CSV table of C-alpha atoms in Angstrom, one decimal:
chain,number,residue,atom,x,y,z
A,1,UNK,CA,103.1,106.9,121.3
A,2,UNK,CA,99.7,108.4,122.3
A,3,UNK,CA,96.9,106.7,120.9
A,4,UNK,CA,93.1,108.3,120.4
A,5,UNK,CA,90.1,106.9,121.9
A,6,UNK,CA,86.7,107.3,120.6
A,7,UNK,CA,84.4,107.1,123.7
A,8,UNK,CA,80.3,106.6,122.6
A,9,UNK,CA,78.5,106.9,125.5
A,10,UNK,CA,75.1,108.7,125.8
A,11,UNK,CA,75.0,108.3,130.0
A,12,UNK,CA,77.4,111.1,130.6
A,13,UNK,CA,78.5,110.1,134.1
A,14,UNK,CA,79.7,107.2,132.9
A,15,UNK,CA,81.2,108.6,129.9
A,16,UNK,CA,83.1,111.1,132.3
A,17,UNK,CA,84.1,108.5,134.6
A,18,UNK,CA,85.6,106.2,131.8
A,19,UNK,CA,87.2,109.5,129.7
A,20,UNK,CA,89.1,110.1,133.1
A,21,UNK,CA,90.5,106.8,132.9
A,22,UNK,CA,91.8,106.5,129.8
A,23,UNK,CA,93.7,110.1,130.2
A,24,UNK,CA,95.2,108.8,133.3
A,25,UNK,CA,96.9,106.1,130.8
A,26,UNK,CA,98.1,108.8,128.4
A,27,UNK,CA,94.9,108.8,126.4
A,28,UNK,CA,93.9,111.6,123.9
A,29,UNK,CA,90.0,110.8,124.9
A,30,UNK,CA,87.5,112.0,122.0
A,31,UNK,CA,83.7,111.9,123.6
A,32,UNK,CA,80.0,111.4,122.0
A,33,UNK,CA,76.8,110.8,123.4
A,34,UNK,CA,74.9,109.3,120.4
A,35,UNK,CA,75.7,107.0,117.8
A,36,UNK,CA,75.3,110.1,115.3
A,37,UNK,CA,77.6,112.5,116.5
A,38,UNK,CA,79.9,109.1,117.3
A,39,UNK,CA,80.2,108.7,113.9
A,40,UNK,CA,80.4,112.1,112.6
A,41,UNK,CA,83.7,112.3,115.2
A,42,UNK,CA,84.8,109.2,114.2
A,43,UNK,CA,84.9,110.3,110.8
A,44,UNK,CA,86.5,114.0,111.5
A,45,UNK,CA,89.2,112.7,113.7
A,46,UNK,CA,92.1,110.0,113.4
A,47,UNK,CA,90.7,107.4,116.0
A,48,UNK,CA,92.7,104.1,117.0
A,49,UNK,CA,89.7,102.0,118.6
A,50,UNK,CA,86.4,102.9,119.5
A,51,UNK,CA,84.6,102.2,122.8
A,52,UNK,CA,81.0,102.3,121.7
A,53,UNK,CA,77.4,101.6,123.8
A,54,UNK,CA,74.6,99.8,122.5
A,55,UNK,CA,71.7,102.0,123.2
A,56,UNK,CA,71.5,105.5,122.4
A,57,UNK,CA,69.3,108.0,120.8
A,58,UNK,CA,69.4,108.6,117.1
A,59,UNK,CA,71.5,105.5,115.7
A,60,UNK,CA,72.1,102.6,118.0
A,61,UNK,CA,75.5,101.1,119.0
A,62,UNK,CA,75.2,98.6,116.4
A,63,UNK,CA,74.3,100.3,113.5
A,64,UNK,CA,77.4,102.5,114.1
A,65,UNK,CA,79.4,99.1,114.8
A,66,UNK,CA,77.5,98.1,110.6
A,67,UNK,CA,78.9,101.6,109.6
A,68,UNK,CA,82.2,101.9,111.0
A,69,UNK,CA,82.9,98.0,109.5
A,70,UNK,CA,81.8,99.4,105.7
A,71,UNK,CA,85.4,101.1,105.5
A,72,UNK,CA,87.3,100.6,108.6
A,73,UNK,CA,88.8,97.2,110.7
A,74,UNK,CA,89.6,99.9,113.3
A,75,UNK,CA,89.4,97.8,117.0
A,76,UNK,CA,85.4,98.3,118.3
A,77,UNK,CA,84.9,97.4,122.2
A,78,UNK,CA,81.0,97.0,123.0
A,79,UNK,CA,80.4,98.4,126.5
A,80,UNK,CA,77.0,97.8,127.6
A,81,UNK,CA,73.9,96.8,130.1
A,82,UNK,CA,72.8,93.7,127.4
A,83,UNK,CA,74.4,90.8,128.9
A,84,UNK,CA,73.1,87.5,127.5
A,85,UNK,CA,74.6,85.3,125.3
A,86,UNK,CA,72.6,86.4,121.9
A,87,UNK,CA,73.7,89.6,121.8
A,88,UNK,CA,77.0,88.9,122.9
A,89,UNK,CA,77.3,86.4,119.7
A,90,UNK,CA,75.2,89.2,117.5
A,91,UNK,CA,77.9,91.7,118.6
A,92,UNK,CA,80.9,89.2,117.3
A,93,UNK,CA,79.1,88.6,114.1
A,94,UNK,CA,79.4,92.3,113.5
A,95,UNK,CA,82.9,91.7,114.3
A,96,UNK,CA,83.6,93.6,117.3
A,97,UNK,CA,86.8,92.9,119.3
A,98,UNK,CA,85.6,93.0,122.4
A,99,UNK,CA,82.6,92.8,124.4
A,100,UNK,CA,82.5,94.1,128.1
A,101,UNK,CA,79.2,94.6,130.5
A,102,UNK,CA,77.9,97.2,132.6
A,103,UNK,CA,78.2,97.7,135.4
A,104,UNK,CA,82.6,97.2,134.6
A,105,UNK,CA,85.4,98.5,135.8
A,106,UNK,CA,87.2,101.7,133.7
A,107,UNK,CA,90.5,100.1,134.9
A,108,UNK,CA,89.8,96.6,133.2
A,109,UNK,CA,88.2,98.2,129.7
A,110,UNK,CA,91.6,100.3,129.9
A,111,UNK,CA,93.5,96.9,129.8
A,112,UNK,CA,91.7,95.5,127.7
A,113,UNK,CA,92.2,98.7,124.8
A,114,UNK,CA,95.9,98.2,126.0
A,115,UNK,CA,96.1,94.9,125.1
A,116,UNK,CA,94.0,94.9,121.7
A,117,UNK,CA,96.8,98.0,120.4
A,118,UNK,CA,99.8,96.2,122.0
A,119,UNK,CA,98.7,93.6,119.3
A,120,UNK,CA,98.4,95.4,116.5
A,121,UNK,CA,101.5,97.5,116.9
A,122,UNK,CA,103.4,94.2,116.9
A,123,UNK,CA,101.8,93.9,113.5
A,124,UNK,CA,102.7,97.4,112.9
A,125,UNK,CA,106.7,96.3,113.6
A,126,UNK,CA,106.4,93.5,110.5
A,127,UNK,CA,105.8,96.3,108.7
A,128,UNK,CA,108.8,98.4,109.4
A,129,UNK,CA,111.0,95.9,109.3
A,130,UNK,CA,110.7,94.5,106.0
A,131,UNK,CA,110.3,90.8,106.8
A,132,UNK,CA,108.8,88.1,107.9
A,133,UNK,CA,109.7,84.6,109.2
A,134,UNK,CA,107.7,81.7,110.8
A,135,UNK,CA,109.5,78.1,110.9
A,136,UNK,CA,111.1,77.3,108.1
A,137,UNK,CA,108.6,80.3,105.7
A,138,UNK,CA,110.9,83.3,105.2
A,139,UNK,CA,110.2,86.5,103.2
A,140,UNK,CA,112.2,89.2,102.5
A,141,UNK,CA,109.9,92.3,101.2
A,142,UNK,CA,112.0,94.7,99.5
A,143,UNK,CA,113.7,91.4,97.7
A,144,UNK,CA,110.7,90.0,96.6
A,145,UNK,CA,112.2,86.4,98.1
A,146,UNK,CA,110.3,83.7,99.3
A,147,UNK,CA,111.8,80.6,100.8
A,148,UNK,CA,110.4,77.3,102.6
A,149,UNK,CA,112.6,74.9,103.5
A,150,UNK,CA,115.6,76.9,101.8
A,151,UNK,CA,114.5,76.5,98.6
A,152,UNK,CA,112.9,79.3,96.5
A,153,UNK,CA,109.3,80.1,95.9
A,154,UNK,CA,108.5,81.6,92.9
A,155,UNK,CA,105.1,83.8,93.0
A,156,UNK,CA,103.8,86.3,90.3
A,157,UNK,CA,103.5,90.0,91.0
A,158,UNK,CA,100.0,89.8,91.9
A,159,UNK,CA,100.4,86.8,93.8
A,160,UNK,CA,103.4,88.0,96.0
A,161,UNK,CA,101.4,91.9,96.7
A,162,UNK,CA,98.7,89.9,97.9
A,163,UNK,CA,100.4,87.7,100.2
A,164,UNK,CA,102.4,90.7,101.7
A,165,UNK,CA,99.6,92.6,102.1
A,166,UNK,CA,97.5,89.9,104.3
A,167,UNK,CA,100.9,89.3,106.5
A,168,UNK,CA,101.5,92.6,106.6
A,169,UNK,CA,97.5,93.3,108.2
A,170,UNK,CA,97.9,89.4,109.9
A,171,UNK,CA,94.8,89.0,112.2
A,172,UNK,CA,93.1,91.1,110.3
A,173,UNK,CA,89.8,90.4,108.4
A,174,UNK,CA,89.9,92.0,104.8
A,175,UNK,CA,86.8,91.9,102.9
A,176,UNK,CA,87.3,91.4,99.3
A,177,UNK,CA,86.9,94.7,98.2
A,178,UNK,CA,89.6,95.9,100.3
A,179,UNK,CA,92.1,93.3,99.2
A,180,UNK,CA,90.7,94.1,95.4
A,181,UNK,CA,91.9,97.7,96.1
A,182,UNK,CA,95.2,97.2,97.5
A,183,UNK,CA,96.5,95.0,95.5
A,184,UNK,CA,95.3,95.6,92.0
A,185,UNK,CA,94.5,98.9,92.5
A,186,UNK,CA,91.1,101.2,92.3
A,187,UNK,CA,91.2,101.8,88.8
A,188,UNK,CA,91.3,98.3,87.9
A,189,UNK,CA,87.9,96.6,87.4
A,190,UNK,CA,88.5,92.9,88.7
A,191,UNK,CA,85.4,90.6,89.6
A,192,UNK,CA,85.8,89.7,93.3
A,193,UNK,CA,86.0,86.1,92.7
A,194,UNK,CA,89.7,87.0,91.2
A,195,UNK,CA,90.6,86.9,94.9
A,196,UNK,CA,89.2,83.4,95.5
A,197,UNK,CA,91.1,82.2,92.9
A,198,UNK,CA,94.4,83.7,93.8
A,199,UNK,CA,93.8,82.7,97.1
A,200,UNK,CA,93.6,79.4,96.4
A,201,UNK,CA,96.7,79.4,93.9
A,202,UNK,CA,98.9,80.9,96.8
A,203,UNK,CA,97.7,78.2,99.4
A,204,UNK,CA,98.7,76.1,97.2
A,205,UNK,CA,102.3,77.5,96.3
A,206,UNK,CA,102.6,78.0,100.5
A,207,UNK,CA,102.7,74.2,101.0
A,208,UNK,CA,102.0,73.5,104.6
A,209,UNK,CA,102.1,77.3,105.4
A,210,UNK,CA,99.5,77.8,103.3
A,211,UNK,CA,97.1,76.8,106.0
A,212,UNK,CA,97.4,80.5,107.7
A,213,UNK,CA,95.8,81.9,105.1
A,214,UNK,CA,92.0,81.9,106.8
A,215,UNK,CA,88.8,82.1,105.2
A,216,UNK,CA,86.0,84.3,106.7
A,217,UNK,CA,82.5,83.0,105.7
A,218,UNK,CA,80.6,85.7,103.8
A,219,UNK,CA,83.3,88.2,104.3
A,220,UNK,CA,86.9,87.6,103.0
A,221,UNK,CA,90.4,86.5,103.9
A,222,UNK,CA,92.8,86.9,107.1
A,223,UNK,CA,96.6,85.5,107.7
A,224,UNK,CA,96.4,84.2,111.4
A,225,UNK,CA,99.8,82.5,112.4
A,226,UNK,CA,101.1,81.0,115.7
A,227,UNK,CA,103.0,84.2,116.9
């Protein structure tokens, strides 16, 4: 599978350099040299992780880090000259995967993109395969079965689509309004403390597997296991 690279880089040697790379691993390589035209590509074009500097002319790396996270949990690698510990932390806050400084080498930012999508195609395989298990916690999607222990769990509709679709995105941070729309649907007006409270119903129901069911702090939910 070939996967697409958004490269935001307004020092064009470096841009080159780094674009070379990641078509030596079998790259499709998509290039911009300011956050603005970054983000104009990014939304014309079906992009599986963006490798984004922090400054450039017209918008800034993390502004377009702020705009990209408004719709998309797409992978975001920071590749820049600000090394010290505050912006490192202000990039993770905006929830970037990955953080690397210049000067770095193309080789080991290509690992590192290579290790982020190895991940989330493993995610990607849940998905096809209908099912999940972890200890004794055993779900069967297209059955709608739940079992802990061997013995049934009994979940309403609601409760179950909400659960599946947090495993089925596991490591994945979902805002509220994202899990609002998946699961009960855009044409539905629910309050966004419905989720809190469903949330804390299926914990509940979950027993001691409950626990993987994360909360992020001002943000929403993710389903982090072991695996």
């Amino acid at each position: 599978m070939s996967y697409t690279v958004l490269i935001i880089e307004d020092e064009l040697s470096l841009q080159s350099i780094v674009a070379a790379y990641f078509k030596k691993s079998d790259y499709s390589v998509i290039t911009a040299s300011d956050g603005l035209e970054g983000l104009e590509k990014f939304r014309l074009n079906n992009i599986d992780i963006v490798c984004c500097d922090v400054m450039m002319p017209n918008i800034n790396g993390w502004n377009v880090v702020k705009s990209i996270r408004q719709t998309s949990n797409i992978p975001i690698i920071m590749m820049t000259a600000l090394d010290s510990e505050k912006d490192q932390l202000y990039g993770f806050d905006l929830e970037v995967d990955d953080y690397i400084t210049k000067p770095f080498s193309p080789a080991v930012l290509v690992a590192k993109v290579n290790n982020i999508l190895k991940r989330l195609s493993n995610t990607k395989i849940d998905k096809i395969i209908n099912s999940y298990k972890l200890g004794n916690f055993e779900i069967q999607f297209d059955a709608r079965l739940i079992k802990i222990n061997d013995k049934e769990i009994h979940l309403s509709k609601t409760e179950f689509d909400l659960l599946e679709f947090m495993i089925k995105n596991k490591g994945i941070v979902l805002d509220r309004v994202t899990i609002l729309d998946e699961v009960w649907g855009m044409d539905v007006y629910v309050e966004e403390r419905v989720v809190d409270t469903n949330i804390k119903v299926l914990r509940k129901k979950l027993e001691d597997y409950g626990k993987y069911i994360k909360t992020v702090f001002g943000i929403g939910y993710k389903y982090e296991d072991e695996t």
